[in-house]
Coordinates of C-alpha atoms in Angstrom, one line a residue:
P249 CA 39.8 150.9 106.2
G250 CA 43.6 150.6 105.5
I251 CA 44.6 149.9 109.1
A252 CA 45.7 146.4 109.8
I253 CA 43.5 144.3 112.1
D254 CA 44.8 141.5 114.4
L255 CA 43.9 139.8 117.6
F256 CA 47.0 140.8 119.6
P257 CA 49.7 143.5 118.9
S258 CA 52.9 142.5 117.0
V259 CA 55.6 141.5 119.6
N260 CA 59.1 140.5 118.6
P261 CA 60.7 138.7 121.5
P262 CA 64.5 139.0 121.6
I263 CA 65.1 135.3 120.9
V264 CA 67.3 133.7 118.3
V265 CA 67.3 129.9 117.5
V266 CA 70.3 128.1 116.1
R267 CA 69.3 124.7 114.6
T268 CA 71.9 122.2 113.3
S269 CA 71.1 118.8 111.7
Y270 CA 73.4 115.8 112.0
D271 CA 71.7 112.9 110.3
G272 CA 72.3 109.4 111.7
A273 CA 73.8 110.7 115.0
G274 CA 72.4 109.7 118.4
A275 CA 71.5 112.3 121.1
E276 CA 74.8 111.8 123.0
E277 CA 76.9 112.2 119.9
V278 CA 75.0 115.3 118.9
E279 CA 75.5 116.8 122.4
K280 CA 79.2 115.9 122.5
N281 CA 80.2 116.9 118.9
L282 CA 77.7 119.7 118.1
T283 CA 75.8 121.2 121.0
I284 CA 78.7 121.6 123.5
P285 CA 81.2 123.1 121.0
L286 CA 78.5 125.5 119.6
E287 CA 77.5 126.6 123.1
G288 CA 81.1 127.4 123.9
Q289 CA 81.5 129.5 120.8
L290 CA 78.1 131.2 120.9
G291 CA 78.8 132.2 124.5
N292 CA 81.0 135.0 123.1
V293 CA 78.0 136.8 121.6
S294 CA 77.6 140.2 123.3
D295 CA 74.6 141.1 125.4
L296 CA 73.5 137.4 125.7
K297 CA 71.0 137.0 128.6
E298 CA 70.4 133.3 128.6
M299 CA 71.2 130.3 126.4
T300 CA 69.4 126.9 126.6
S301 CA 69.9 123.8 124.4
T302 CA 68.3 120.6 123.4
S303 CA 70.1 117.6 121.9
S304 CA 68.1 114.9 120.2
E305 CA 68.7 112.3 117.5
G306 CA 70.0 114.0 114.5
M307 CA 69.3 117.5 115.7
S308 CA 70.9 120.2 117.9
L309 CA 68.7 123.2 119.0
I310 CA 70.1 126.2 120.8
V311 CA 67.8 129.0 122.0
M312 CA 69.5 132.4 122.7
E313 CA 67.7 135.1 124.7
F314 CA 68.8 138.8 124.7
D315 CA 67.6 141.9 126.4
Y316 CA 64.8 143.8 124.7
S317 CA 67.2 146.7 124.0
K318 CA 69.3 144.5 121.8
D319 CA 69.3 144.9 118.0
L320 CA 68.4 141.4 116.8
D321 CA 69.8 142.1 113.3
A322 CA 73.2 142.9 114.9
A323 CA 72.9 139.8 117.1
L324 CA 72.2 137.6 114.1
D325 CA 75.3 139.0 112.4
D326 CA 77.4 138.3 115.5
I327 CA 76.0 134.8 115.8
R328 CA 76.8 134.0 112.1
D329 CA 80.4 135.3 112.6
Q330 CA 80.8 132.9 115.6
L331 CA 79.4 130.0 113.6
E332 CA 81.8 130.7 110.8
I333 CA 84.7 130.6 113.3
I334 CA 83.7 127.2 114.6
S335 CA 82.5 125.6 111.4
D336 CA 85.9 123.8 110.8
R337 CA 85.7 122.1 114.2
L338 CA 82.3 120.6 113.6
P339 CA 81.7 117.1 112.1
E340 CA 81.8 117.0 108.3
D341 CA 78.5 115.2 108.1
A342 CA 76.7 117.9 110.0
D343 CA 74.7 120.4 108.0
S344 CA 75.3 124.1 108.2
S345 CA 73.6 125.8 111.2
I346 CA 70.4 127.7 110.5
T347 CA 69.6 130.8 112.5
F348 CA 66.2 132.5 112.7
K349 CA 64.3 134.9 115.0
I350 CA 61.1 133.9 116.8
D351 CA 58.2 135.5 115.1
P352 CA 54.8 135.0 116.8
S353 CA 53.0 136.6 113.8
A354 CA 54.2 133.7 111.6
E355 CA 51.5 131.5 113.1
A356 CA 48.9 130.3 110.7
I357 CA 45.6 132.3 110.6
M358 CA 43.7 129.6 108.7
S359 CA 43.7 125.8 108.1
L360 CA 42.1 124.5 104.9
A361 CA 41.1 120.8 104.6
V362 CA 41.6 118.8 101.4
S363 CA 39.2 115.9 101.3
G364 CA 37.7 113.5 98.8
N365 CA 37.5 110.0 97.4
K366 CA 41.2 109.5 97.1
S367 CA 44.1 108.3 99.2
T368 CA 46.0 110.8 101.4
E369 CA 49.0 110.6 99.2
E370 CA 46.9 111.6 96.1
L371 CA 45.3 114.3 98.1
R372 CA 48.7 115.7 99.1
E373 CA 49.8 115.6 95.5
I374 CA 46.7 117.6 94.5
A375 CA 47.4 120.1 97.3
E376 CA 51.0 120.5 96.2
N377 CA 50.3 120.8 92.5
D378 CA 46.9 122.4 92.2
I379 CA 46.1 124.3 95.4
E380 CA 49.3 125.5 97.2
S381 CA 50.5 127.9 94.5
R382 CA 47.1 129.4 94.0
I383 CA 46.7 130.1 97.7
E384 CA 50.2 131.7 97.9
R385 CA 49.3 134.1 95.1
I386 CA 46.4 135.5 97.1
S387 CA 47.0 139.1 98.3
G388 CA 48.3 139.2 101.8
V389 CA 49.3 135.5 102.0
S390 CA 52.9 134.9 102.9
T391 CA 53.5 131.1 102.9
T392 CA 51.5 127.8 103.1
T393 CA 52.4 124.6 104.8
I394 CA 50.9 121.2 103.9
R395 CA 50.3 118.6 106.6
G396 CA 49.3 115.0 106.2
G397 CA 49.9 112.4 103.5
R398 CA 53.3 111.3 102.2
T399 CA 55.5 112.9 99.5
S400 CA 56.2 110.9 96.3
V401 CA 59.8 109.7 96.1
I402 CA 61.9 107.3 94.1
R403 CA 62.7 104.3 96.3
V404 CA 65.8 102.1 95.7
E405 CA 65.6 98.9 97.6
V406 CA 69.0 97.2 97.4
S407 CA 69.4 93.4 97.8
Q408 CA 71.9 92.6 100.5
N409 CA 72.9 89.3 98.8
R410 CA 73.6 91.0 95.5
L411 CA 75.5 93.8 97.3
E412 CA 77.8 91.3 98.9
A413 CA 78.2 89.2 95.7
Y414 CA 79.5 92.3 93.8
N415 CA 81.6 93.5 96.8
L416 CA 79.8 96.8 97.0
T417 CA 78.6 99.1 99.8
L418 CA 75.5 101.3 100.2
T419 CA 77.8 104.3 100.8
S420 CA 79.6 103.9 97.4
I421 CA 76.3 103.4 95.6
A422 CA 74.9 106.6 97.2
A423 CA 78.0 108.5 96.2
L424 CA 77.9 107.4 92.6
L425 CA 74.2 108.3 92.3
D426 CA 74.9 111.7 93.8
K427 CA 77.7 112.4 91.3
Q428 CA 75.6 111.3 88.3
N429 CA 72.6 113.4 89.3
L430 CA 73.7 117.0 89.2
Q431 CA 73.0 120.3 87.6
E432 CA 75.6 123.1 87.9
A433 CA 77.2 125.9 85.9
G434 CA 80.2 125.0 83.7
G435 CA 81.5 128.5 82.9
E436 CA 81.1 130.3 79.6
I437 CA 82.5 130.4 76.1
S438 CA 83.1 133.6 74.2
K439 CA 82.9 133.9 70.4
G440 CA 83.4 137.5 69.3
E441 CA 80.9 139.6 71.1
T442 CA 78.7 136.6 71.9
V443 CA 79.0 134.8 75.2
F444 CA 77.6 131.3 75.6
K445 CA 76.7 130.0 79.1
V446 CA 77.8 126.4 79.6
R447 CA 75.7 124.4 82.1
T448 CA 75.9 120.7 83.1
D449 CA 72.4 119.3 83.2
E450 CA 72.6 115.6 84.2
E451 CA 69.7 115.3 86.5
F452 CA 67.7 112.0 86.2
S453 CA 64.5 112.5 84.3
S454 CA 63.0 109.0 84.5
I455 CA 63.1 105.8 86.6
D456 CA 64.7 103.9 83.8
E457 CA 67.6 106.3 83.8
I458 CA 68.1 105.6 87.5
R459 CA 67.8 101.9 87.0
E460 CA 70.4 101.9 84.2
T461 CA 72.9 103.9 86.1
V462 CA 76.3 102.2 86.0
I463 CA 77.6 101.6 89.5
A464 CA 80.5 99.3 88.9
V465 CA 82.5 97.5 86.1
K466 CA 83.9 94.1 86.9
T467 CA 86.7 92.4 85.0
G468 CA 87.2 88.6 85.1
A469 CA 88.1 85.5 83.1
S470 CA 85.9 84.5 80.2
G471 CA 84.3 81.1 79.9
N472 CA 87.4 79.5 78.2
G473 CA 89.7 80.9 80.8
N474 CA 91.9 82.7 78.3
N475 CA 90.6 86.2 77.8
D476 CA 89.4 88.7 80.3
S477 CA 85.7 89.8 80.1
T478 CA 84.1 93.0 81.3
K479 CA 80.7 93.1 83.0
V480 CA 78.9 96.4 83.5
I481 CA 76.8 96.4 86.7
T482 CA 73.8 98.8 86.8
L483 CA 71.7 99.8 89.7
G484 CA 68.9 97.6 88.4
D485 CA 71.1 94.5 88.7
I486 CA 71.2 94.8 92.5
S487 CA 68.1 96.6 93.5
E488 CA 64.5 97.4 92.8
V489 CA 63.8 100.9 91.7
Y490 CA 60.3 102.2 91.7
R491 CA 58.1 105.2 92.5
G492 CA 56.8 105.1 96.0
Y493 CA 56.3 107.3 99.1
E494 CA 58.5 108.5 101.9
D495 CA 58.2 106.8 105.3
A496 CA 55.4 108.3 107.4
E497 CA 56.6 110.3 110.4
S498 CA 53.2 111.7 111.4
I499 CA 49.5 111.1 110.7
V500 CA 46.9 113.8 110.2
K501 CA 43.2 112.9 111.0
I502 CA 40.3 115.2 110.2
N503 CA 37.0 114.2 111.7
G504 CA 38.5 110.8 112.5
E505 CA 39.7 110.1 108.9
N506 CA 43.2 110.4 107.5
G507 CA 43.4 113.7 105.6
V508 CA 45.5 116.6 104.4
Y509 CA 45.3 120.2 105.4
I510 CA 47.0 123.4 104.4
E511 CA 48.1 126.0 107.0
V512 CA 47.9 129.6 105.7
Q513 CA 50.3 132.3 107.0
K514 CA 49.8 136.0 106.4
E515 CA 52.4 138.6 105.6
S516 CA 53.6 140.7 108.5
G517 CA 51.6 143.9 109.1
T518 CA 48.7 142.9 106.9
N519 CA 45.0 142.9 107.8
S520 CA 44.3 139.3 109.1
V521 CA 40.6 139.6 108.5
K522 CA 41.0 140.9 105.0
V523 CA 43.5 138.2 104.1
A524 CA 41.1 135.5 105.4
E525 CA 38.3 137.0 103.3
N526 CA 40.5 136.9 100.2
V527 CA 41.2 133.2 100.9
K528 CA 37.5 132.5 101.4
N529 CA 36.6 134.2 98.2
S530 CA 39.1 132.1 96.2
I531 CA 38.0 128.7 97.6
E532 CA 35.0 128.4 95.2
S533 CA 37.1 129.0 92.1
I534 CA 39.8 126.6 93.3
N535 CA 37.1 123.9 93.9
R536 CA 35.9 124.2 90.3
D537 CA 39.3 123.2 89.0
L538 CA 39.9 120.3 91.3
P539 CA 39.3 116.6 90.2
P540 CA 35.8 115.3 90.7
G541 CA 35.1 114.2 94.3
V542 CA 37.9 116.4 95.8
K543 CA 37.0 119.6 97.6
L544 CA 38.8 122.3 99.6
E545 CA 37.0 123.7 102.7
I546 CA 37.8 125.8 105.8
L547 CA 38.9 123.7 108.7
Y548 CA 39.9 126.5 111.1
D549 CA 39.7 130.3 110.9
S550 CA 41.3 132.3 113.7
T551 CA 40.0 135.6 112.3
E552 CA 36.5 134.6 113.3
M553 CA 37.6 135.3 116.9
I554 CA 39.2 138.6 115.8
G555 CA 35.9 139.6 114.2
G556 CA 34.0 138.7 117.4
V557 CA 36.4 140.6 119.6
L558 CA 36.2 143.7 117.4
D559 CA 32.4 143.6 117.3
T560 CA 32.4 143.5 121.1
V561 CA 34.8 146.4 121.3
I562 CA 32.7 148.5 118.9
N563 CA 29.5 147.7 120.8
S564 CA 31.2 148.6 124.1
A565 CA 32.4 151.9 122.6
I566 CA 28.9 152.8 121.4
Q567 CA 27.4 151.9 124.8
G568 CA 30.1 153.9 126.5
L569 CA 29.4 156.9 124.3
L570 CA 25.6 156.8 125.0
L571 CA 26.1 156.3 128.8
A572 CA 28.6 159.2 128.9
M573 CA 26.2 161.5 127.2
V574 CA 23.4 160.5 129.6
I575 CA 25.6 161.1 132.6
L576 CA 26.7 164.5 131.2
L577 CA 23.1 165.5 130.5
F578 CA 22.2 164.5 134.1
F579 CA 24.9 166.7 135.6
L580 CA 25.1 169.6 133.1
R581 CA 21.3 169.8 132.4
N582 CA 22.2 171.4 129.0
I583 CA 21.5 169.5 125.8
R584 CA 23.8 171.7 123.7
S585 CA 26.9 171.3 126.0
T586 CA 26.2 167.5 126.1
I587 CA 26.1 167.2 122.3
I588 CA 29.3 169.2 121.9
I589 CA 31.2 167.1 124.4
G590 CA 29.6 163.9 123.0
L591 CA 30.8 164.7 119.5
S592 CA 34.4 165.1 120.8
I593 CA 34.5 161.4 121.8
P594 CA 34.1 159.9 118.3
I595 CA 36.3 162.6 116.9
S596 CA 39.1 161.9 119.3
M597 CA 38.8 158.1 118.5
L598 CA 39.0 158.9 114.8
I599 CA 42.1 160.9 115.3
T600 CA 43.6 158.1 117.4
V601 CA 42.9 155.5 114.7
M602 CA 44.5 157.9 112.1
C603 CA 47.6 158.1 114.2
M604 CA 47.7 154.3 114.5
Y605 CA 47.5 154.1 110.7
F606 CA 50.4 156.4 110.1
F607 CA 52.5 154.7 112.7
D608 CA 51.8 151.2 111.3
L609 CA 50.0 150.0 114.5
T610 CA 47.4 147.3 114.2
L611 CA 43.9 147.6 115.6
N612 CA 43.8 144.7 118.1
L613 CA 42.5 143.8 121.5
M614 CA 45.1 145.9 123.3
T615 CA 45.0 149.1 121.1

């Protein structure tokens, strides 16, 4: 019962992906300033079999393929060393490159639909706050991914006329907001044997705080023309600040209606069928705690196919055992010898499964 069950054996292809973001840059700029320099440097990685790349708006994607004999952990270390060497020659606005191995087992085993008498944005918020963490705590679940709806954000819509009137730019406003919204360590203070940690906690906690952020101080002549006057300009003076939603980049439809669903991924080497059963057993208790009219249900379960395949394999094994004993009896014409040989078949299968368990092999279509 402890052996892991899956549809196919775990295969780790020798492929490493290097992803680099460059917001605001076009495809040609990404290719010229990111992809080509990265390809030239990453070509120094040893035992590289093939390298392909894709340059798109704001994104560079490089796929590196190695021989199956290559240690991918060593390859990752080599790739990171090469990225460190070239980092100073890349655009400052580009993010640090992210490297990861291709893992087919990371595909979702289940999809859960969140539906109800609410908007997709409200359903996504319920999924993020009330469902996601409970699913991830289930034994065997690795991570979850929410699709559909839009994430709640604070939107700042700046008036172009006010911006020009105060001689300000969007870049300067963004920089000021970034500097005034931070949380970082500030060192420590020692008093005798007691050590106090100092931390700067200046993150915005409300929309009013964002609206009242000072972005400029203008000095000019007063009404009588004699004395200078100072005017403090806040973000609320030149923009509308409110809670809204991020721009939609994709739309999820479930049975023709806009919806939200949660993809569930299992931990590597765990029993897919058992993990799915654990999730199914938790759905009822999760539904009891959801707002009225909102429910969580199974949209897709890949383990149903696994169960069907294993049932077919078991039935085939039983039929093969019975047919083998009939044929042995026909040729040997001895019931005792037939039973002895017949018993050796399930015993040999049991020993094989025990070896698979100790060698961490999964019971799948191939094994």
